[in-house]
Structure formats: C-alpha cells, structure tokens
PDB file of C-alpha atoms in Angstrom:
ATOM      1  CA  UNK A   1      -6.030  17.357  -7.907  1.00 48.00           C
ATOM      2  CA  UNK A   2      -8.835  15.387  -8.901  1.00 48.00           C
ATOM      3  CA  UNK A   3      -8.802  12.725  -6.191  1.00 49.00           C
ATOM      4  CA  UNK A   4      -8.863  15.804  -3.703  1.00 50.00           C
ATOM      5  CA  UNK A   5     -12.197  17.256  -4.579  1.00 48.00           C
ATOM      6  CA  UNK A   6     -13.768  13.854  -5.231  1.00 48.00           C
ATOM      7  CA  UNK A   7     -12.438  12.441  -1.768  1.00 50.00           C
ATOM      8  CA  UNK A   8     -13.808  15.977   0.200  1.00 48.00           C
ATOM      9  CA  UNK A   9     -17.632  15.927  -1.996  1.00 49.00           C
ATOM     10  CA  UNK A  10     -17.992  12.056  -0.335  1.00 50.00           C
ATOM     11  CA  UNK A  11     -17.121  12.623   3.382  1.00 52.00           C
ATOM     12  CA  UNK A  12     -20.372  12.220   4.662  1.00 49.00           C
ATOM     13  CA  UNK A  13     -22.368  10.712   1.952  1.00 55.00           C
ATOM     14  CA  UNK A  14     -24.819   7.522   2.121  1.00 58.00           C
ATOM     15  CA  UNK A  15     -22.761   5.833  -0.842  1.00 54.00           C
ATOM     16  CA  UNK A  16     -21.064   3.270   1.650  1.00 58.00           C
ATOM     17  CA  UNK A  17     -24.479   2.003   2.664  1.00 58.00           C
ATOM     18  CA  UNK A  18     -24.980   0.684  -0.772  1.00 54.00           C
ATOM     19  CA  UNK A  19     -21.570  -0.807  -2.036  1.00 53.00           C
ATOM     20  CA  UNK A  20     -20.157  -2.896   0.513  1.00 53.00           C
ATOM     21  CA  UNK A  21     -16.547  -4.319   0.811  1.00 50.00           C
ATOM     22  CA  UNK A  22     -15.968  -8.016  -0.931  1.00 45.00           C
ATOM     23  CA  UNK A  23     -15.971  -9.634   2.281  1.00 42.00           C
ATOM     24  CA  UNK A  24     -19.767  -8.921   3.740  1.00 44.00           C
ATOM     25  CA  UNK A  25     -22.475 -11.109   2.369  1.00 43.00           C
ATOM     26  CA  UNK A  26     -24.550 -10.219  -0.904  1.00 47.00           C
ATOM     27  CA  UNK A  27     -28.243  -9.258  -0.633  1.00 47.00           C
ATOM     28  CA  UNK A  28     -29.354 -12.660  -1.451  1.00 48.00           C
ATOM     29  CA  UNK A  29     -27.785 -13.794   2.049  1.00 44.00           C
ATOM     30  CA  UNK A  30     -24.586 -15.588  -0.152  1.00 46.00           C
ATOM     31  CA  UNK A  31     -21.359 -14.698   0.815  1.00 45.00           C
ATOM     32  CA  UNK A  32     -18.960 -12.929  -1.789  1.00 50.00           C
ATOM     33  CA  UNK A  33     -15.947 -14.984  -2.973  1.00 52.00           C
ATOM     34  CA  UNK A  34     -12.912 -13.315  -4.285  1.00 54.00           C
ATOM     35  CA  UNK A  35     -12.058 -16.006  -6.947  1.00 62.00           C
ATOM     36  CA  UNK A  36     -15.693 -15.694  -8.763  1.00 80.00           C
ATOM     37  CA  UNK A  37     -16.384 -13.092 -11.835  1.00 87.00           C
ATOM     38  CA  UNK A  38     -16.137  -9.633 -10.590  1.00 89.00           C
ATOM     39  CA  UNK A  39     -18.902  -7.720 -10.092  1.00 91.00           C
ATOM     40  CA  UNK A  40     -20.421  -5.464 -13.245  1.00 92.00           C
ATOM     41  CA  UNK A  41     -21.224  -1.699 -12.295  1.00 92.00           C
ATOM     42  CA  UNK A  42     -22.087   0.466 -15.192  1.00 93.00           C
ATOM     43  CA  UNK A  43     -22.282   4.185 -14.400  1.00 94.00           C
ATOM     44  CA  UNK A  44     -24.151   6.695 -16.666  1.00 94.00           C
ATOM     45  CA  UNK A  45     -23.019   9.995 -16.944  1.00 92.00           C
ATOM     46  CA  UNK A  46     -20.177  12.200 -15.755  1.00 92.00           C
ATOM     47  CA  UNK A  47     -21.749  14.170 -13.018  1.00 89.00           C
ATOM     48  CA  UNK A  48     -21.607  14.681  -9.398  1.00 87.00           C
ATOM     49  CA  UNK A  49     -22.921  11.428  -8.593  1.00 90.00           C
ATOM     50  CA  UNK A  50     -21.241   9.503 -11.739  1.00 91.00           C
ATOM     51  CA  UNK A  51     -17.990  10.302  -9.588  1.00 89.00           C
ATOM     52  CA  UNK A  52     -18.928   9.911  -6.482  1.00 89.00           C
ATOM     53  CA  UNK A  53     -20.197   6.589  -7.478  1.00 91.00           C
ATOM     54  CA  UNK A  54     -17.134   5.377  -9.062  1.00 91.00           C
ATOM     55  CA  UNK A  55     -15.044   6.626  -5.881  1.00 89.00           C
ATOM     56  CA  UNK A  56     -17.163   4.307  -3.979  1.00 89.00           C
ATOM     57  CA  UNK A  57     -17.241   1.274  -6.323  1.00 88.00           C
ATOM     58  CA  UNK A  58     -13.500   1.090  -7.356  1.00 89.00           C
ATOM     59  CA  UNK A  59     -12.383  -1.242  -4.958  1.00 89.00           C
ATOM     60  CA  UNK A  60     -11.345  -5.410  -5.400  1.00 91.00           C
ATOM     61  CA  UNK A  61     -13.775  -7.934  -6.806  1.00 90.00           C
ATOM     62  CA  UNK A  62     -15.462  -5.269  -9.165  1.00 92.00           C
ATOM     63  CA  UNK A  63     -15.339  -3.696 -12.990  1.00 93.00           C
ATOM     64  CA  UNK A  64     -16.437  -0.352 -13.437  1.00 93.00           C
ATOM     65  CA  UNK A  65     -17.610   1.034 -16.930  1.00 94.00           C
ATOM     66  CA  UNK A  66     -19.119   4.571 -17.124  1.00 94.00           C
ATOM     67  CA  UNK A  67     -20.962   5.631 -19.767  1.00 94.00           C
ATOM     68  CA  UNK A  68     -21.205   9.196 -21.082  1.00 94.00           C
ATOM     69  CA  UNK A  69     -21.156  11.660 -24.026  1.00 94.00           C
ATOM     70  CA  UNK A  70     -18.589  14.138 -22.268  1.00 92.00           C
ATOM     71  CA  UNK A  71     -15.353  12.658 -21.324  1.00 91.00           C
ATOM     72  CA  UNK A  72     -14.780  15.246 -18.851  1.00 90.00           C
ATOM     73  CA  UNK A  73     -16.416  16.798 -15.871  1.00 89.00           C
ATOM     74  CA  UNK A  74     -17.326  20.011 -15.458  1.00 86.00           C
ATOM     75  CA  UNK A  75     -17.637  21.858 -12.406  1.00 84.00           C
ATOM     76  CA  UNK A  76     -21.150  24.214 -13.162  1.00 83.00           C
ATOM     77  CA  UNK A  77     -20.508  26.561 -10.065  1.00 84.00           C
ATOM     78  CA  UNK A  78     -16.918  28.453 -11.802  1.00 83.00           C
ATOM     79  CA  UNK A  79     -18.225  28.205 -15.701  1.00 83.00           C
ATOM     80  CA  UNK A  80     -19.965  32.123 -14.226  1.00 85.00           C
ATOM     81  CA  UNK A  81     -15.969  32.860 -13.180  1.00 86.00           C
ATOM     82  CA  UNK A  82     -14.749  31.673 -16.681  1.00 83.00           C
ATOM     83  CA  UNK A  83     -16.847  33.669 -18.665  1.00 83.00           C
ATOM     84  CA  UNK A  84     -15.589  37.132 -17.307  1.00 87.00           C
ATOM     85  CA  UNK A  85     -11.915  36.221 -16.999  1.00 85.00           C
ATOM     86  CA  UNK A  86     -11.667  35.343 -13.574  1.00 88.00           C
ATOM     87  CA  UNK A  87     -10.248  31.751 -13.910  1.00 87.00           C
ATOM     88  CA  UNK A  88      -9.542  29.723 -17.253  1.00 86.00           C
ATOM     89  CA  UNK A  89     -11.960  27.428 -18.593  1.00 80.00           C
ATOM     90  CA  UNK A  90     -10.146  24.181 -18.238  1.00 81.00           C
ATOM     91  CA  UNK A  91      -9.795  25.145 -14.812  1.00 83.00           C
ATOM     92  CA  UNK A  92     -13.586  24.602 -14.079  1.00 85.00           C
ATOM     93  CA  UNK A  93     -13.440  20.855 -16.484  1.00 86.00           C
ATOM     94  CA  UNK A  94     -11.765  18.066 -15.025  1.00 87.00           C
ATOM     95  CA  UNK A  95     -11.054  15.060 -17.843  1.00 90.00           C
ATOM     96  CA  UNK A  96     -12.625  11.756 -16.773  1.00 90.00           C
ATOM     97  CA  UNK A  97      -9.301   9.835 -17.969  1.00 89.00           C
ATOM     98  CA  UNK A  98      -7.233  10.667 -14.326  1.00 89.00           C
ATOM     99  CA  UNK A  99     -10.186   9.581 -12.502  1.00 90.00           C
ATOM    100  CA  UNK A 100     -10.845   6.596 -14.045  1.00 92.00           C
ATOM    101  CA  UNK A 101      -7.392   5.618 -14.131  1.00 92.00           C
ATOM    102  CA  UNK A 102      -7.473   5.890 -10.480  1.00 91.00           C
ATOM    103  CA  UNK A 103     -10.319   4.207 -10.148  1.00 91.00           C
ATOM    104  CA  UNK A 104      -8.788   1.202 -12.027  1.00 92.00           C
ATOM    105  CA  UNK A 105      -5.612   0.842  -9.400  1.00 92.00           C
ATOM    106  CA  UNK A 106      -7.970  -0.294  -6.843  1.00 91.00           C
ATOM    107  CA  UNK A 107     -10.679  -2.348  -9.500  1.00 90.00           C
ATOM    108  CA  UNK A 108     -10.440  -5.231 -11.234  1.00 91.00           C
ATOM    109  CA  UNK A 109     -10.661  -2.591 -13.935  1.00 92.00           C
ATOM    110  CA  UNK A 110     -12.249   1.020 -14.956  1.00 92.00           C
ATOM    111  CA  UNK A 111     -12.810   1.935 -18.142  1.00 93.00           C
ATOM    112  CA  UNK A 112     -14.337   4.918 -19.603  1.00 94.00           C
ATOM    113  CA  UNK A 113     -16.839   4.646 -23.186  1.00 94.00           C
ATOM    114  CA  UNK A 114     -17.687   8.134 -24.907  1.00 94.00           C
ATOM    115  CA  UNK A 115     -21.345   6.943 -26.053  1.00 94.00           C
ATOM    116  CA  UNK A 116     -25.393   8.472 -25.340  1.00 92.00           C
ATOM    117  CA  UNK A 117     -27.271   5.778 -23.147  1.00 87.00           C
ATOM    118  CA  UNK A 118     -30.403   5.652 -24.936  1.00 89.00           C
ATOM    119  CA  UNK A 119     -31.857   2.516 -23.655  1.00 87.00           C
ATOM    120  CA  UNK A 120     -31.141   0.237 -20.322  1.00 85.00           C
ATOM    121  CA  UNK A 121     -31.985  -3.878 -20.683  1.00 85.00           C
ATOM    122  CA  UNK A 122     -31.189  -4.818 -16.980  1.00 79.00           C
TER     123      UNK A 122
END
C-alpha cells in the first residue's frame, strides 16, 4: 500500500528534527497549546520529499495543504519497467487522494489543491 512505502522511504530520515510533537516548545521559546489555531504547513509538489513531508507533519495541532499540478505520485525508477511491458503503468503512479486522506486521520485536516505554485508571499 501506500502508507507502506512512505513509512519504509522515512526510517532514518532528518524530518523529525524539524517538526516536533505539539507538546515541545516553539522556536521562539513559547510553549505550544493545543486549544490555539493549528499550525499552517503548505507543501509544494508531489515528490519524494512532498510525501515524506506530509508523513511527518500529519499529526494533532496542524493543517496540511499540498500544492501541486499532478494529483498523483509517480515512482520514476519502474516508468523504464512500464514502457516494455514488465509492470502496468498505474502500478509505478500512486494517487495523492489515499495519502492525504491518511494524512488527515491524524491532522486537524489534509487537503490536497491541483494548482502550479508560481509565486510564494511568506
């Protein structure tokens, strides 16, 4: 499944050094309270490290939103097996839709937007 892959790519990644749990203090030294506004991430694209991103991030206290033109993703290293028979196409794409919806059990919320980022106003 799609969890499968995404949980195995993330073992041993530096991803938990940067999003920490709802109970650790922010960077400005402020302590994070679970009643307050959750916390806005905004991912852009559907990549490796879109997913392994929003793996990380889904979790309480936060809303996820990723951002990209391809609602699926698509695993580069099998397209050379599709394209002499080997194994079917769809079985080298993986739609964004399960993922997010997984994502958005253990978020305040996940959502997915089919758009091109041309522009970021932080």
């Amino acid at each position: 499944t799609a969890a499968a892959w995404a949980g195995m790519t993330t073992l041993n990644d530096d991803w938990d050094d940067y999003f920490h749990s709802s109970s650790t203090s922010g960077g400005d030294g402020s302590s994070s309270d679970n009643s307050a506004e959750p916390e806005k991430i905004v991912i852009l694209g559907s990549g490796w490290a879109a997913l392994s991103a929003l793996r990380k991030c889904a979790s309480p206290n936060k809303s996820v939103v990723i951002v990209s033109p391809r609602p699926h993703f698509l695993y580069t290293p099998l397209l050379a097996s599709s394209s002499v028979g080997t194994i079917t196409l769809r079985s080298a794409c993986e739609p964004l839709r399960a993922l997010v919806e997984i994502a958005a059990q253990k978020a305040t919320s996940a959502t997915f937007v089919r758009a091109d980022a041309r522009e970021v106003d932080v």
